[in-house]
PDB file of C-alpha atoms in Angstrom:
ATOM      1  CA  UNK A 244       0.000   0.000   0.000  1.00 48.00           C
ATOM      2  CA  UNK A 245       1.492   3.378  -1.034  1.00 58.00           C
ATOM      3  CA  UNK A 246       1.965   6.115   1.947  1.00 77.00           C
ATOM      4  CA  UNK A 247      -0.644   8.582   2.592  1.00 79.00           C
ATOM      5  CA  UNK A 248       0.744  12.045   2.639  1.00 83.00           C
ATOM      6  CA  UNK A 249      -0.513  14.569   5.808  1.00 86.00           C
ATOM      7  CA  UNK A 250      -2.599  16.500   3.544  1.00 88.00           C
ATOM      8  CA  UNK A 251      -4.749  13.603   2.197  1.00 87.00           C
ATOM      9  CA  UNK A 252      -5.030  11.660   5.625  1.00 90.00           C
ATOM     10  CA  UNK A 253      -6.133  15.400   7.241  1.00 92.00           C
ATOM     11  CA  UNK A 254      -9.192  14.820   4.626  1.00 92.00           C
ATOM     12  CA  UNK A 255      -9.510  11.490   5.276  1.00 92.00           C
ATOM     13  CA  UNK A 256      -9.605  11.991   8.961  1.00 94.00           C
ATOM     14  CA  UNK A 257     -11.903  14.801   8.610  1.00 94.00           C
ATOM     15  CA  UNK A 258     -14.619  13.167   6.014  1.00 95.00           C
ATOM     16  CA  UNK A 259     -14.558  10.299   8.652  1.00 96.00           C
ATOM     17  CA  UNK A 260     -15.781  12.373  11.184  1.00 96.00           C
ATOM     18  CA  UNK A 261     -18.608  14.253   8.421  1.00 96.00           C
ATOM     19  CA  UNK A 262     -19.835  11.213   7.784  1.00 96.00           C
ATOM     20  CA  UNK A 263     -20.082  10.118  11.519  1.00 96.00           C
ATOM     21  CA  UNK A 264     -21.629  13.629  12.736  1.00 96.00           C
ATOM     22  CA  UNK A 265     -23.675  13.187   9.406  1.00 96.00           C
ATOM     23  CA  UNK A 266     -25.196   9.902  10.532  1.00 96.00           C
ATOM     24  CA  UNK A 267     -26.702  11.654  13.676  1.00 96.00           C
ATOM     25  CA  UNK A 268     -28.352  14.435  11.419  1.00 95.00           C
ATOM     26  CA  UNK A 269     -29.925  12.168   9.513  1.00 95.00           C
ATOM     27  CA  UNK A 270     -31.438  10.359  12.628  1.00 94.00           C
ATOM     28  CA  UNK A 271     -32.801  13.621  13.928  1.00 92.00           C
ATOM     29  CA  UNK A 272     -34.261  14.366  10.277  1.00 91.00           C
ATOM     30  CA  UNK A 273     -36.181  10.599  10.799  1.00 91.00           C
ATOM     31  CA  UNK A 274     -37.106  11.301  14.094  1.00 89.00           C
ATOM     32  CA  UNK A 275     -38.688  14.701  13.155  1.00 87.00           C
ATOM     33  CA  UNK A 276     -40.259  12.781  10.567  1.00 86.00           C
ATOM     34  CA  UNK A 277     -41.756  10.297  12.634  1.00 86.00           C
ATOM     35  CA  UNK A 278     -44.078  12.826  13.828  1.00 77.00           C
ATOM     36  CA  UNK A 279     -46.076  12.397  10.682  1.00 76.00           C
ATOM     37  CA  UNK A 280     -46.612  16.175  10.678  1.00 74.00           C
ATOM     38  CA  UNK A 281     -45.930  18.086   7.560  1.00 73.00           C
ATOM     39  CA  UNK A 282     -44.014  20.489   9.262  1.00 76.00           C
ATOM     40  CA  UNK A 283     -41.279  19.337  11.706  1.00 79.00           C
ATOM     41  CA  UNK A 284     -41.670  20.169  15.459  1.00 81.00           C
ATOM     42  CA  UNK A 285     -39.217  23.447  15.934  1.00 82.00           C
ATOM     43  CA  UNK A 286     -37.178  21.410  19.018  1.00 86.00           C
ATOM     44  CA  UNK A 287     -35.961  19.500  16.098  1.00 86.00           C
ATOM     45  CA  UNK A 288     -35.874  21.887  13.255  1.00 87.00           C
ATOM     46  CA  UNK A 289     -32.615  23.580  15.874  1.00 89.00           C
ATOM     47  CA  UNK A 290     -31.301  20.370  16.611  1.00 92.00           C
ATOM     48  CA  UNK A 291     -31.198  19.442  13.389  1.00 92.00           C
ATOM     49  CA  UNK A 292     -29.711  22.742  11.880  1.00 90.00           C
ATOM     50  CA  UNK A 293     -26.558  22.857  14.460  1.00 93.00           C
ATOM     51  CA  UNK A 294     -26.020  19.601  13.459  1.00 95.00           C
ATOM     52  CA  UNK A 295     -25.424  20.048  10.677  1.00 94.00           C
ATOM     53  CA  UNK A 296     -23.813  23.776  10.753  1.00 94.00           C
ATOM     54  CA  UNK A 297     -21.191  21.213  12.884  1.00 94.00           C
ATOM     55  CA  UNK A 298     -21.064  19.041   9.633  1.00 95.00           C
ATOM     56  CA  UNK A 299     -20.408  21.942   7.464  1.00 95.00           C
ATOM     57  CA  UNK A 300     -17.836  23.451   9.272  1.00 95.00           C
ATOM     58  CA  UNK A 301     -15.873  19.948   9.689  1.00 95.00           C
ATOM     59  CA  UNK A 302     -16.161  19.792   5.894  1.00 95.00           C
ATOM     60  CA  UNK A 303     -14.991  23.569   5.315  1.00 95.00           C
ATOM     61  CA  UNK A 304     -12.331  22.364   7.045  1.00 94.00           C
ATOM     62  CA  UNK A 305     -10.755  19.475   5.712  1.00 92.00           C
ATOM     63  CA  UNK A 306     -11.343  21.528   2.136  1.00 93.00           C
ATOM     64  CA  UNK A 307     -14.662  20.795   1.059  1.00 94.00           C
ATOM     65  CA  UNK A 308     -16.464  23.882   1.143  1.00 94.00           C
ATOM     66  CA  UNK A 309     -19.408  22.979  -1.670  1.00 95.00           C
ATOM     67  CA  UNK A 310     -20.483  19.659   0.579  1.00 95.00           C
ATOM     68  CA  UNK A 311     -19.698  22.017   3.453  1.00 94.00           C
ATOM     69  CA  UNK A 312     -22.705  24.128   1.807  1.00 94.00           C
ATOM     70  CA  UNK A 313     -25.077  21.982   1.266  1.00 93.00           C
ATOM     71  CA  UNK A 314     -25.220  20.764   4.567  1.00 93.00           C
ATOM     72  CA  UNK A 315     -25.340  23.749   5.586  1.00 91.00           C
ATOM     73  CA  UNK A 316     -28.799  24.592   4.144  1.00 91.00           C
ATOM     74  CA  UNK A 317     -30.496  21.693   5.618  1.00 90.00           C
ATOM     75  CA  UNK A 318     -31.607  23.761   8.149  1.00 82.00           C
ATOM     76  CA  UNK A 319     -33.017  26.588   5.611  1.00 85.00           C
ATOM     77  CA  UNK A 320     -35.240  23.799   4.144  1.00 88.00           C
ATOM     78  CA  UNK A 321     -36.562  22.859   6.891  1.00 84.00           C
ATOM     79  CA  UNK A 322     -37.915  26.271   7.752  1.00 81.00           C
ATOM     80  CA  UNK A 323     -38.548  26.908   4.086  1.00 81.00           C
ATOM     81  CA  UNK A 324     -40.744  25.001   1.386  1.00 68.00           C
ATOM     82  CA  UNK A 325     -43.903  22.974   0.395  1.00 70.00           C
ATOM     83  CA  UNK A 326     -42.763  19.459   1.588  1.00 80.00           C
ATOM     84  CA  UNK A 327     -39.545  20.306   4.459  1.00 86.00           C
ATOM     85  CA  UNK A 328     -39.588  17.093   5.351  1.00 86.00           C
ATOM     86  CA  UNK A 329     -38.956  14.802   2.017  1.00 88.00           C
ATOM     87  CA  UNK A 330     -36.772  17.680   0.837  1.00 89.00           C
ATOM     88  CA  UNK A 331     -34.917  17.467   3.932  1.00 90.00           C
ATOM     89  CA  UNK A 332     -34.350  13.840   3.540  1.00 91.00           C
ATOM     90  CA  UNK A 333     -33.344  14.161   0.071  1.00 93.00           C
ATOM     91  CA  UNK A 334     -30.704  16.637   1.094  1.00 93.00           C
ATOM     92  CA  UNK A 335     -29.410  14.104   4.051  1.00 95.00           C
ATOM     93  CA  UNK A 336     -28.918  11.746   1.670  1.00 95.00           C
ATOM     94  CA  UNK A 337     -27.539  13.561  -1.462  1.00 95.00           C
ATOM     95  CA  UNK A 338     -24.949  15.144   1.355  1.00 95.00           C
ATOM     96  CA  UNK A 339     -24.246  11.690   2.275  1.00 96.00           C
ATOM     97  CA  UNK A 340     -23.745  10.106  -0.814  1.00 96.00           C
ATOM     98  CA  UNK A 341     -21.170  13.599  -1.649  1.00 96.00           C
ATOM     99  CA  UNK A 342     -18.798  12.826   1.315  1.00 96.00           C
ATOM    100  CA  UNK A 343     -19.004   8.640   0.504  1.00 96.00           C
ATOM    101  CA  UNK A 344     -17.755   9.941  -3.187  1.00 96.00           C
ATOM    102  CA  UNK A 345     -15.344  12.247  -1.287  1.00 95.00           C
ATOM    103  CA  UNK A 346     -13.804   9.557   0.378  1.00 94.00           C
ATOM    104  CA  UNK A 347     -13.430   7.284  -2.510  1.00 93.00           C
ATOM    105  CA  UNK A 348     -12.012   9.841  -4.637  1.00 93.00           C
ATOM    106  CA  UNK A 349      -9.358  11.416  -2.074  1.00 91.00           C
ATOM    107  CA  UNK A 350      -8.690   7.697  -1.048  1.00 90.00           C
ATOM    108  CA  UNK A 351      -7.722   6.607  -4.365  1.00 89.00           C
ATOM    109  CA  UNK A 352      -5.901   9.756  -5.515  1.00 87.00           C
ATOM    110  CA  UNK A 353      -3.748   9.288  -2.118  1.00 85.00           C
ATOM    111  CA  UNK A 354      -3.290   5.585  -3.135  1.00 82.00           C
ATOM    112  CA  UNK A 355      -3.002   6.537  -6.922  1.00 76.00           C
ATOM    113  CA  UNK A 356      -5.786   3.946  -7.839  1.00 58.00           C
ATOM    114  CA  UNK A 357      -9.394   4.410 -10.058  1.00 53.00           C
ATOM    115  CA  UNK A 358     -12.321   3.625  -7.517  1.00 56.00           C
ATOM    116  CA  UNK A 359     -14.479   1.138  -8.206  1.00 60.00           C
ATOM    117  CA  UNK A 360     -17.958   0.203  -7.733  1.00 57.00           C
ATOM    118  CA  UNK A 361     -17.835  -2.173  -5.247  1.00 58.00           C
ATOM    119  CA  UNK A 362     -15.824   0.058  -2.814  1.00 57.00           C
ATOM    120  CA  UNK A 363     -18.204   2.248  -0.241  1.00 51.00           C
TER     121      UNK A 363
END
């Protein structure tokens, strides 16, 4: 296995940890959900958005500032919209699927392999 240089296992490191904190946004997203309201209860709609302003900084960090964004706006949709609640789990799942394809990609450039489909 090739070495890793600092830069790429700082990413790494840091996409681990987006995808971790990520995992607990979504669960608040299903658990506002489970309400079966239209509109999520407000408790959650603040949970939910420092969450994932926590997410989006962590990504901002480790240079991913457009993942970084959309995270970010979770919180807007929830406030915002006819349907908050599908949008919002569209968005925790099109941010999720971003940093598994961030991961991949800055893996395999580190390792100076092509991804494949069976990885993730």
């Amino acid at each position: 296995m090739a070495k890793i240089s600092a830069e790429d296992q700082r990413k790494m490191e840091g996409l681990e940890e987006a995808k971790r904190k990520w995992d607990h946004v979504y669960s608040l997203v299903e658990q506002a959900a489970a309400g079966g309201a239209r509109r999520p209860d407000p408790v959650y709609v603040g949970q939910i958005g420092r969450a994932a302003k926590g997410v989006a900084r962590t990504l901002n960090e480790c240079g991913f500032p457009v993942i970084g964004q959309a995270a970010d706006e979770l919180q807007m949709i929830l406030r915002r919209g006819s349907a908050p609640i599908r949008n919002a789990r569209d968005r925790t799942a099109t941010v999720r699927a971003a940093i598994d394809q961030a991961y991949r990609t800055t893996r395999a450039e580190a390792q100076k392999i092509k991804p494949t489909e069976e990885e993730g």
